[in-house]
Short mmCIF file of C-alpha atoms in Angstrom, two decimals:
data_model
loop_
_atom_site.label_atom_id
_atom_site.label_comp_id
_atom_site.label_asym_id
_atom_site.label_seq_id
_atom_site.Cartn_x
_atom_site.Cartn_y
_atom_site.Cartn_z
CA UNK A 1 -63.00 77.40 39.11
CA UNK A 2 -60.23 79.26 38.24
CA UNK A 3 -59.34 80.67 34.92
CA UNK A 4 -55.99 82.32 32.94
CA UNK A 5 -55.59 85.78 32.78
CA UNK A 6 -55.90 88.01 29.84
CA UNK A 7 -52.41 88.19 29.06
CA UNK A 8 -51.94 84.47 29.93
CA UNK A 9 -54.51 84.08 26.88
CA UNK A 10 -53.07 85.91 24.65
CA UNK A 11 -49.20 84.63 25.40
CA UNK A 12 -50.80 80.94 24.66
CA UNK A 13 -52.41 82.14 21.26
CA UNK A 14 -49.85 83.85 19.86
CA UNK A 15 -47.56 80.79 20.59
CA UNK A 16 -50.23 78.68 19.28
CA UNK A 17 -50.41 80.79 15.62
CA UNK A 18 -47.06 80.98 14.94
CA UNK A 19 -46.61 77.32 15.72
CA UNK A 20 -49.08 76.08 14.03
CA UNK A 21 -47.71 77.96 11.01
CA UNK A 22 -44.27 76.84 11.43
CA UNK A 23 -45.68 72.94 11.64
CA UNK A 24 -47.92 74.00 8.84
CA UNK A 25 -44.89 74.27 6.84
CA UNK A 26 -42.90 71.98 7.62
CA UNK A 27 -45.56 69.45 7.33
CA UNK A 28 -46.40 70.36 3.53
CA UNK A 29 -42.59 70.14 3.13
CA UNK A 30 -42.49 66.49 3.86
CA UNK A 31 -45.69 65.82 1.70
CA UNK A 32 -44.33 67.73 -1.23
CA UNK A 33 -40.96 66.03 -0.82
CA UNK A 34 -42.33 62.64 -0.57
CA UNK A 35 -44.80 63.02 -3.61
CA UNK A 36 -42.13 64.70 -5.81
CA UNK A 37 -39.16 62.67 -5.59
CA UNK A 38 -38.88 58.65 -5.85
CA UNK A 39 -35.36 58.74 -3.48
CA UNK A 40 -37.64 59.99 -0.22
CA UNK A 41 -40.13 57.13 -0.40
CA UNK A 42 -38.76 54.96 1.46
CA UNK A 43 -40.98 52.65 4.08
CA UNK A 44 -41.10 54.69 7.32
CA UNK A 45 -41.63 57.36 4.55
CA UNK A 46 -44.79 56.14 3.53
CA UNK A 47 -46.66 55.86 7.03
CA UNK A 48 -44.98 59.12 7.92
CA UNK A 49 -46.54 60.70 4.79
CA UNK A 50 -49.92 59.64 5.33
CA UNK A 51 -49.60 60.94 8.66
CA UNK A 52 -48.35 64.14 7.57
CA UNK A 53 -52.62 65.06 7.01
CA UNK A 54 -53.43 64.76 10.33
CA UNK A 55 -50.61 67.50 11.68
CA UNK A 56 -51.83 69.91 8.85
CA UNK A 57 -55.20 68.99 10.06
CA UNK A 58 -54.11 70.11 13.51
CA UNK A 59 -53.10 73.63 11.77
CA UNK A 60 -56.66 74.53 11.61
CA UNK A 61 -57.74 74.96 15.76
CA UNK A 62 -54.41 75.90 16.81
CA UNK A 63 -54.55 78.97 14.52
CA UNK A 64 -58.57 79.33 15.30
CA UNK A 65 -57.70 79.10 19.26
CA UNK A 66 -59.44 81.20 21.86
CA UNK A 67 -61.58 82.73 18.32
CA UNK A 68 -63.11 78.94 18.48
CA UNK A 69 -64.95 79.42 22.74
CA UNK A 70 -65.45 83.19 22.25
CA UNK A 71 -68.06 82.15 19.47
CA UNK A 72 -69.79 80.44 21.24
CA UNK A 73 -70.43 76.44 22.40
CA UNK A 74 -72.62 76.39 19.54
CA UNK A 75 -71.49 78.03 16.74
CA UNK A 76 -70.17 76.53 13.47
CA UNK A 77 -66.10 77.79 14.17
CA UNK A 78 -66.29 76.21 17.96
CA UNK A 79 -67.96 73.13 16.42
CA UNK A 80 -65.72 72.88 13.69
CA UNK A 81 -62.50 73.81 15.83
CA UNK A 82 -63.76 70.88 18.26
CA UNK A 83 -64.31 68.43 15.52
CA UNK A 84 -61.10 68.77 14.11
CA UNK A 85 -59.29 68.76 17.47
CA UNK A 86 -61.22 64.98 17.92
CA UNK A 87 -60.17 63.80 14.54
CA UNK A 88 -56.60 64.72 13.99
CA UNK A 89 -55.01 65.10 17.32
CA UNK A 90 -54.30 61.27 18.40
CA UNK A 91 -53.79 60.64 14.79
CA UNK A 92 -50.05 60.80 15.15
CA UNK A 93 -49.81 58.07 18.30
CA UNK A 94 -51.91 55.29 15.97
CA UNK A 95 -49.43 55.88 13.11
CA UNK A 96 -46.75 55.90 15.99
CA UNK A 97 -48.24 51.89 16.60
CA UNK A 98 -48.44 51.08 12.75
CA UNK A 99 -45.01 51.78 12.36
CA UNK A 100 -43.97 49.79 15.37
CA UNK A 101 -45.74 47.07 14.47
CA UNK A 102 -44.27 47.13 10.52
CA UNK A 103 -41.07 46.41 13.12
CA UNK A 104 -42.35 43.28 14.87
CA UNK A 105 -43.31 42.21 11.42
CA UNK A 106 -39.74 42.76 9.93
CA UNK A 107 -38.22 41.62 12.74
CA UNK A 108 -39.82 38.22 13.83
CA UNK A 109 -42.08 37.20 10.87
CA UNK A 110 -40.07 38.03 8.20
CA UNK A 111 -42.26 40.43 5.93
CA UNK A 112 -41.41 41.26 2.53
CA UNK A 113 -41.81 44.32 0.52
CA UNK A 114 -44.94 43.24 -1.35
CA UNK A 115 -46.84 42.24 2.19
CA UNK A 116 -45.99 45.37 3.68
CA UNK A 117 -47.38 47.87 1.22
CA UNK A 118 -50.81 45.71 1.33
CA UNK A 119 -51.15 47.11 4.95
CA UNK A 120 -51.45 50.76 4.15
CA UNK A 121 -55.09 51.30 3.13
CA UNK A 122 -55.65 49.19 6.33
CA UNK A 123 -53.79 51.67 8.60
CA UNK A 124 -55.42 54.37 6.89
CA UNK A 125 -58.93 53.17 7.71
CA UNK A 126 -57.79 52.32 11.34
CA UNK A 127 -56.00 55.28 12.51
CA UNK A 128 -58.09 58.12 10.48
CA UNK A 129 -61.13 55.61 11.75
CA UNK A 130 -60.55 55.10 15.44
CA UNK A 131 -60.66 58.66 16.06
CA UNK A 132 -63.01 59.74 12.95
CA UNK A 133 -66.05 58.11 14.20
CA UNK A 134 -66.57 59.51 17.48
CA UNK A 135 -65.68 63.07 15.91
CA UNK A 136 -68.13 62.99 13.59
CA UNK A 137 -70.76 61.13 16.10
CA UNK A 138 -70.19 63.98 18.89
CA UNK A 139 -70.32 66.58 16.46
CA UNK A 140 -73.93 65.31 15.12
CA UNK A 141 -74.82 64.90 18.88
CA UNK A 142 -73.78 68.69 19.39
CA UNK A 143 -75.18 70.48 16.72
CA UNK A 144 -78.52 68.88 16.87
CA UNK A 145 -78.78 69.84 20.22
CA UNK A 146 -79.28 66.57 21.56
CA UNK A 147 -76.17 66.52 24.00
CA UNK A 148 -73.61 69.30 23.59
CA UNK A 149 -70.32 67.20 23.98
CA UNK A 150 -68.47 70.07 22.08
CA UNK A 151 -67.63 73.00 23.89
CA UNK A 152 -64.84 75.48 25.28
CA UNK A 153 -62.02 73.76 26.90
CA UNK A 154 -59.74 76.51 27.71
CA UNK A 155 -57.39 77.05 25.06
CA UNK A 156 -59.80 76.03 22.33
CA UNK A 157 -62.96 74.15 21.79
CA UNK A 158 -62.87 70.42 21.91
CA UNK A 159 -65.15 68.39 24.53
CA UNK A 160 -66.62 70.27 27.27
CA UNK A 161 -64.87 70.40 30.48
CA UNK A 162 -68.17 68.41 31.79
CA UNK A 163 -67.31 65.36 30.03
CA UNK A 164 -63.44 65.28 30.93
CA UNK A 165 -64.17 61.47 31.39
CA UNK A 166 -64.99 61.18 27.76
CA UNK A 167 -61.83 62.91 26.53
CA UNK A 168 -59.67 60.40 28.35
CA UNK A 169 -61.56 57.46 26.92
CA UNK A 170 -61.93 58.74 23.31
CA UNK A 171 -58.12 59.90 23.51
CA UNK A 172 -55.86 59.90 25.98
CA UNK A 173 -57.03 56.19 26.53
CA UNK A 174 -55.95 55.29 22.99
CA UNK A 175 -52.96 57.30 23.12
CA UNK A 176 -51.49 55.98 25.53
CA UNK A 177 -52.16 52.41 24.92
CA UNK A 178 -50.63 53.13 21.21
CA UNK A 179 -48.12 54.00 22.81
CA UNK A 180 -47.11 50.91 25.22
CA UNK A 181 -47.71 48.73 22.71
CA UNK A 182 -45.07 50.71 20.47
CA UNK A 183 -42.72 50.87 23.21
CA UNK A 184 -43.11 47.06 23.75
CA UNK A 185 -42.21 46.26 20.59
CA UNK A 186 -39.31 48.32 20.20
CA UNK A 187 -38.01 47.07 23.59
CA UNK A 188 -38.01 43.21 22.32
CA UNK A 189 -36.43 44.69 18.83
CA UNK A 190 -33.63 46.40 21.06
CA UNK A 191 -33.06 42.95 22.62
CA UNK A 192 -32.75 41.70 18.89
CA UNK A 193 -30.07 44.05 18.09
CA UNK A 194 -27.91 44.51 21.41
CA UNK A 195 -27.44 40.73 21.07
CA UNK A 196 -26.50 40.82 17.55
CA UNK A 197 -24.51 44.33 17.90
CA UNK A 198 -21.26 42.21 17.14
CA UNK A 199 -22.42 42.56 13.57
CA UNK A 200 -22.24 45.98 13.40
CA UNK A 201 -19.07 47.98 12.61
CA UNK A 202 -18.68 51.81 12.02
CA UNK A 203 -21.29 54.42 13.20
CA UNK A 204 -24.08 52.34 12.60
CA UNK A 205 -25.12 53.08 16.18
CA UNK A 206 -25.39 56.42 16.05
CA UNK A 207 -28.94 57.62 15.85
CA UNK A 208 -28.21 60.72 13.24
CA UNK A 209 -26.43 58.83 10.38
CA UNK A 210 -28.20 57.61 8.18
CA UNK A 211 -25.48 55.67 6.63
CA UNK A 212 -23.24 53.01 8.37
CA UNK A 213 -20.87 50.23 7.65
CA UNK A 214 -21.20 46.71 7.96
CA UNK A 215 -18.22 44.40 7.51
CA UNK A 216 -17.97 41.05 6.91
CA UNK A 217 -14.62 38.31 7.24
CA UNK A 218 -14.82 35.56 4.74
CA UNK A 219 -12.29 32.73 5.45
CA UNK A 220 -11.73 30.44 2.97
CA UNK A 221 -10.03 27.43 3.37
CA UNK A 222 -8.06 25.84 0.21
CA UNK A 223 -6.38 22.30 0.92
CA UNK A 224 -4.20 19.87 -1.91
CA UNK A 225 -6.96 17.54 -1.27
CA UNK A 226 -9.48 20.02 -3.32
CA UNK A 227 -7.88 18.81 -6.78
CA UNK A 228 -11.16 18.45 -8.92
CA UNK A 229 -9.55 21.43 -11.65
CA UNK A 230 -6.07 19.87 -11.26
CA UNK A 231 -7.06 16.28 -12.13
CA UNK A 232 -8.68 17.74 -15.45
CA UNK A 233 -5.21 19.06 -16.61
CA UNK A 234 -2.86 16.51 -19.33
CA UNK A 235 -1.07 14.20 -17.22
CA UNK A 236 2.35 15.35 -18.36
CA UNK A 237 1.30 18.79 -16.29
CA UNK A 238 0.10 17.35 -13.52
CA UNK A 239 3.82 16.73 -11.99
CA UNK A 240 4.51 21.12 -11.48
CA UNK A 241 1.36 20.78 -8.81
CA UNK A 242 3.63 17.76 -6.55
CA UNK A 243 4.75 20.57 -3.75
CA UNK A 244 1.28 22.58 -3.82
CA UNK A 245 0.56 24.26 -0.31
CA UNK A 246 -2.34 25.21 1.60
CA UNK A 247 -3.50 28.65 2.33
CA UNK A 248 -6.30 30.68 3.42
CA UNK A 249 -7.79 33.22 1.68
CA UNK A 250 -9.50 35.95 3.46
CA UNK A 251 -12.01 38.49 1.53
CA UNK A 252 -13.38 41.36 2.89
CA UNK A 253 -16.60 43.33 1.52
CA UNK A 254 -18.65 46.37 2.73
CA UNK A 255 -21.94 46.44 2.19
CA UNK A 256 -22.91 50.29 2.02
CA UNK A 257 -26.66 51.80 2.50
CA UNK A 258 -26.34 54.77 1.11
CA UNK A 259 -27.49 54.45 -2.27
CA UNK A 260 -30.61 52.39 -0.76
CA UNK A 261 -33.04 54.97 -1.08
CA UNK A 262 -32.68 54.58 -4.77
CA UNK A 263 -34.73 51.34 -3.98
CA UNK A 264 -38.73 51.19 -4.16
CA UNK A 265 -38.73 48.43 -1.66
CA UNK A 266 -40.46 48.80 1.32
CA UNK A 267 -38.09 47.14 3.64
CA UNK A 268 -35.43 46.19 0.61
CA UNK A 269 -35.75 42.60 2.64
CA UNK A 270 -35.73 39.41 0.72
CA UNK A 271 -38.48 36.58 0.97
CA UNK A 272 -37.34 34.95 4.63
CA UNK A 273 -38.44 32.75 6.52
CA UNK A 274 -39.47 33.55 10.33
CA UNK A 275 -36.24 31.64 11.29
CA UNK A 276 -34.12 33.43 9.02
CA UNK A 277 -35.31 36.62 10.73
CA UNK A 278 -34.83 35.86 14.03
CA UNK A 279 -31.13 34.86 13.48
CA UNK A 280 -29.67 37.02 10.81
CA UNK A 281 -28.86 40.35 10.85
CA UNK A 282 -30.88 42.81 8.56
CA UNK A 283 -29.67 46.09 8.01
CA UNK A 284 -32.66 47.34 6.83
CA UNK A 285 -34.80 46.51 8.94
CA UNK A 286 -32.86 47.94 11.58
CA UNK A 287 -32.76 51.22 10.11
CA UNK A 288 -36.37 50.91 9.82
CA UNK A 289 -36.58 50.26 13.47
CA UNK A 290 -34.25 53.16 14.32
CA UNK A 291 -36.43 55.45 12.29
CA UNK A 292 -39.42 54.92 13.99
CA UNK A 293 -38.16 55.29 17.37
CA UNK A 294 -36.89 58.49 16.42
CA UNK A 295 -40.49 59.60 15.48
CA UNK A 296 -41.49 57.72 18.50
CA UNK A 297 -39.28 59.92 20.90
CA UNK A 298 -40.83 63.00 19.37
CA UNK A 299 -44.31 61.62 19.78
CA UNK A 300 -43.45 61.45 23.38
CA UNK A 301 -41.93 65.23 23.57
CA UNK A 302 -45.80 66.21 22.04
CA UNK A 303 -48.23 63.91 24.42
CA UNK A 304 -45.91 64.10 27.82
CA UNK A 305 -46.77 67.90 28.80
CA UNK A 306 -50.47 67.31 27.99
CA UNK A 307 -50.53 63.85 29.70
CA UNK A 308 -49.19 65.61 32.89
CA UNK A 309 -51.22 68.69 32.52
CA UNK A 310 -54.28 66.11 32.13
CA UNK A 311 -53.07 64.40 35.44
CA UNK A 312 -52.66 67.67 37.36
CA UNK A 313 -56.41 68.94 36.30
CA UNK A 314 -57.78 65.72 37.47
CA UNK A 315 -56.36 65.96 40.56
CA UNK A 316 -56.99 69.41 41.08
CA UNK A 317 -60.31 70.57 39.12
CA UNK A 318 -60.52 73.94 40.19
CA UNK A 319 -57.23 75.00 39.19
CA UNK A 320 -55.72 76.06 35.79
CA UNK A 321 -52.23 75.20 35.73
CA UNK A 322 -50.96 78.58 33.32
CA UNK A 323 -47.71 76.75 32.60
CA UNK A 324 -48.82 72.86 31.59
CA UNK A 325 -51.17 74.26 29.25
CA UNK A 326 -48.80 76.70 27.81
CA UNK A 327 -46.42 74.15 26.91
CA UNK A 328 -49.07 71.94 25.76
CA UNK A 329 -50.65 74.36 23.43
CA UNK A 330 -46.71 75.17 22.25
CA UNK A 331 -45.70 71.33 21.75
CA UNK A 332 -48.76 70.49 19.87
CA UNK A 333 -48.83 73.57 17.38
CA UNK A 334 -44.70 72.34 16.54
CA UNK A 335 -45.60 68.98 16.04
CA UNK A 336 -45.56 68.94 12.67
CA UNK A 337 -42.06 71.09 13.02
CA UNK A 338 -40.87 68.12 15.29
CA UNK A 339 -41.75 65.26 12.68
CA UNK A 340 -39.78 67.06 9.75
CA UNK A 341 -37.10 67.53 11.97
CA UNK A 342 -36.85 63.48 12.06
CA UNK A 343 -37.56 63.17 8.53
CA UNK A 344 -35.00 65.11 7.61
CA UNK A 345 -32.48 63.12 9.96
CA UNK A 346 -33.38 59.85 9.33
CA UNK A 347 -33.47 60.83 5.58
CA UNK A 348 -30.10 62.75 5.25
CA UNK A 349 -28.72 61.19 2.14
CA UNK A 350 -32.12 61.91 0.13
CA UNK A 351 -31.84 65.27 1.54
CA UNK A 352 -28.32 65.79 -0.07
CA UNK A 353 -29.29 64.31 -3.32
CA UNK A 354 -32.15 67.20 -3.22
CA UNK A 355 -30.13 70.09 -2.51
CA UNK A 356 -27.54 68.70 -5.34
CA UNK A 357 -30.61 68.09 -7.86
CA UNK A 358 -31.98 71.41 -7.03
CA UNK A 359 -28.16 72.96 -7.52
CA UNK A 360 -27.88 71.15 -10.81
CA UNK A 361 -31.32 72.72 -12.01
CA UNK A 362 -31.23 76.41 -11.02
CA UNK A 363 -26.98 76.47 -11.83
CA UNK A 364 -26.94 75.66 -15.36
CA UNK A 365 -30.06 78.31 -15.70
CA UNK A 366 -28.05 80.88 -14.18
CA UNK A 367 -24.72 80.03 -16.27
CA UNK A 368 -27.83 80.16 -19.93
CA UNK A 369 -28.66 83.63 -18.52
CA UNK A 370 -25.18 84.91 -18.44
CA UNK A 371 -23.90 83.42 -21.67
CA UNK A 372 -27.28 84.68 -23.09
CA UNK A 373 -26.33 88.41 -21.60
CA UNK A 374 -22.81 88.11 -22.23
CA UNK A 375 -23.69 87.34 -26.18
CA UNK A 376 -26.29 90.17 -26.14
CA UNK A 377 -23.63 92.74 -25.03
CA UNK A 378 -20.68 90.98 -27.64
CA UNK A 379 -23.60 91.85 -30.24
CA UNK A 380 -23.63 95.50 -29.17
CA UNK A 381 -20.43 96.17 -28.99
CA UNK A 382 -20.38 95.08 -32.28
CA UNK A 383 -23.03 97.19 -33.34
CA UNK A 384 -21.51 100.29 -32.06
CA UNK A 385 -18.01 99.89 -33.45
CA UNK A 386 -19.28 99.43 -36.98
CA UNK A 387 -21.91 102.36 -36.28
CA UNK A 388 -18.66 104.33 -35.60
CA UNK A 389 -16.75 103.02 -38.38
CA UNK A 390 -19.56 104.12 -40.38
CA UNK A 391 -19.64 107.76 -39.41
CA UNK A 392 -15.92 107.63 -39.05
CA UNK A 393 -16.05 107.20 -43.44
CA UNK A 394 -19.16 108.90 -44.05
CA UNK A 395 -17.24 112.20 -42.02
CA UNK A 396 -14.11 111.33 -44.11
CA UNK A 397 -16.29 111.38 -47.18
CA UNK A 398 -18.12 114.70 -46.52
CA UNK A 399 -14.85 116.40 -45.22
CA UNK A 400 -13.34 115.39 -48.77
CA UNK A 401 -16.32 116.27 -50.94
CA UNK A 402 -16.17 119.73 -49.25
CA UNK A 403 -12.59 120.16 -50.13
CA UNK A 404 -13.07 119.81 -53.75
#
């Protein structure tokens, strides 16, 4: 079988390390954000947040790499690197499915906040669960000895090229189907909205604004035959409302979302009925729905390149294909830059109201330290002119005492 060069190695882990720094970071940005200020939890927030863990997770063999299969099949950093590739690496696709399926809930059943946030602990048992398991059960396998499922796998340590069938069915497998079933969804939510998109006014549509613009056209109708207030009035003023004349009223209001992340709804939805959710529009849950198939597109930019380099090494297993898994190793160690990328889009007015409260809190300290510095130096140059004064009389006094 054929294997990468030296320098083919080392290109890989030096991508690798500095990615999986750069998605280290940007991946404690969006759980620092998220924990620190109310405005960024919003409800793709939350799901995103939890699975924020499993990209840093995915820190740790990226930045071990090659260090994990020149150690050995059996020692602790291979095991270790293999165990956490197994736990954290599908992590993202099963969140990718939660969130779709927190659509097909808003969408067509009608979920409120309350019955929404009730599903989190669920999704955190199923997604950290469906791949925790057999991590944990092929790591007890391995280092006992008993069947060494863990083992060097080119660009790190994760299950032995051996049992490629296993890695498909543990992972790729689930992926995948996550996956479908996401896309799925979103297609019969797209069908939802394109045949509702008369609603929609503005720059809704676009997929970077956060903010849009929904209008609505009241007409109302006011006839002489709607007297009910008129009758009430004396009869003697009755006569001045003979010649009154229809005429329609129209009122226009614009409902604007950019204040809703002030909100600690889930879904800001009221209590609806399925009905009322399959023919009214929702702004919310739209955006919800645009949200997470933004993070859904990016899911796909991560799993594509190792889905086709997965393809291309089944159908050719004695060849290493230098460019798949270089852009494999490179889109996995920036997933974590790739999700804060989207949370930073899809969360652009919380952003602002950040950079504005972070403004507000280092400006006024910088304005205390100058008025503190500009007093300190008014008090000196106080100081120094009646220093001078001082010697200016005690010379005048000396000077005169001399004299006599």
């Amino acid at each position: 079988m054929e294997s990468l060069t030296a320098n083919q190695l080392l290109a890989i882990v030096i991508t690798e390390r500095i990615g999986a720094c750069i998605s280290f970071i940007s991946s404690l940005m969006v759980i620092v954000t998220y924990a620190s200020f109310g405005y960024f939890r919003k409800p793709i927030n939350s799901l995103v947040f939890f699975a924020a863990f499993s990209t840093i997770g995915m820190t740790y063999p990226t930045l071990v790499s090659e260090s994990g299969p020149n150690a050995g099949q059996q020692s602790p950093l291979c095991l270790s690197q293999a165990f956490a590739v197994q736990m954290f690496l599908g992590v993202d696709a099963t969140w990718s499915l939660c969130m779709a399926f927190n659509v097909y809930l808003a969408f067509f059943r009608g979920w409120t906040t309350k019955n929404l946030t009730k599903l989190h602990y669920p999704y955190l048992l199923f997604c950290y669960g469906i791949s925790g398991v057999p991590a944990l059960v092929y790591l007890v396998l391995s280092a006992k000895g008993y069947q060494n499922i863990y083992g060097p796998a080119i660009i790190w340590c994760w299950i032995d090229i051996k049992y490629d069938a296993v890695r498909i069915g543990t992972l790729y497998a689930i992926v995948w189907l996550s996956l479908l079933i996401a896309m799925t969804i979103y297609c019969i939510a797209g069908r939802v909205i394109w045949k509702k998109r008369q609603h929609i006014k503005g720059n809704f549509l676009n997929p970077l604004n956060e903010n849009f613009l929904n209008t609505v056209t009241t007409t109302v109708d006011v006839s002489a035959s709607d007297r009910r207030v008129v009758s009430m009035l004396p009869d003697d003023s009755e006569a001045q409302y003979e010649d009154y004349q229809p005429y329609t009223v129209e009122v226009e209001t614009q409902t604007q979302s950019e204040d809703r992340s002030q909100l600690p709804a889930i879904l800001h939805m009221p209590r609806i009925t399925r009905e009322y959710a399959e023919n009214e529009v929702n702004p919310d849950a739209w955006l919800y729905a645009r949200s997470a198939v933004l993070y859904y597109l990016a899911l796909l930019l991560v799993w594509v390149p190792s889905s086709i380099n997965r393809i291309y090494a089944l159908v050719h297993p004695d060849q290493v294909n230098f460019g798949l898994n270089y852009v494999s190793a490179m889109v996995f160690s920036l997933q974590g830059l790739f999700y804060a990328i989207v949370f930073c889009v899809t969360n652009e007015t919380a952003c602002r109201r950040l950079n504005k409260d972070i403004r507000h809190r280092i400006l006024p300290r910088k304005h205390s330290m100058l008025n503190e510095a500009t007093k300190n130096d008014m008090t000196l140059d106080r100081f120094a002119r009646r220093t001078s004064q001082r010697l200016d009389s005690d010379i005048n006094s000396v000077t005169s005492l001399a004299g006599h």
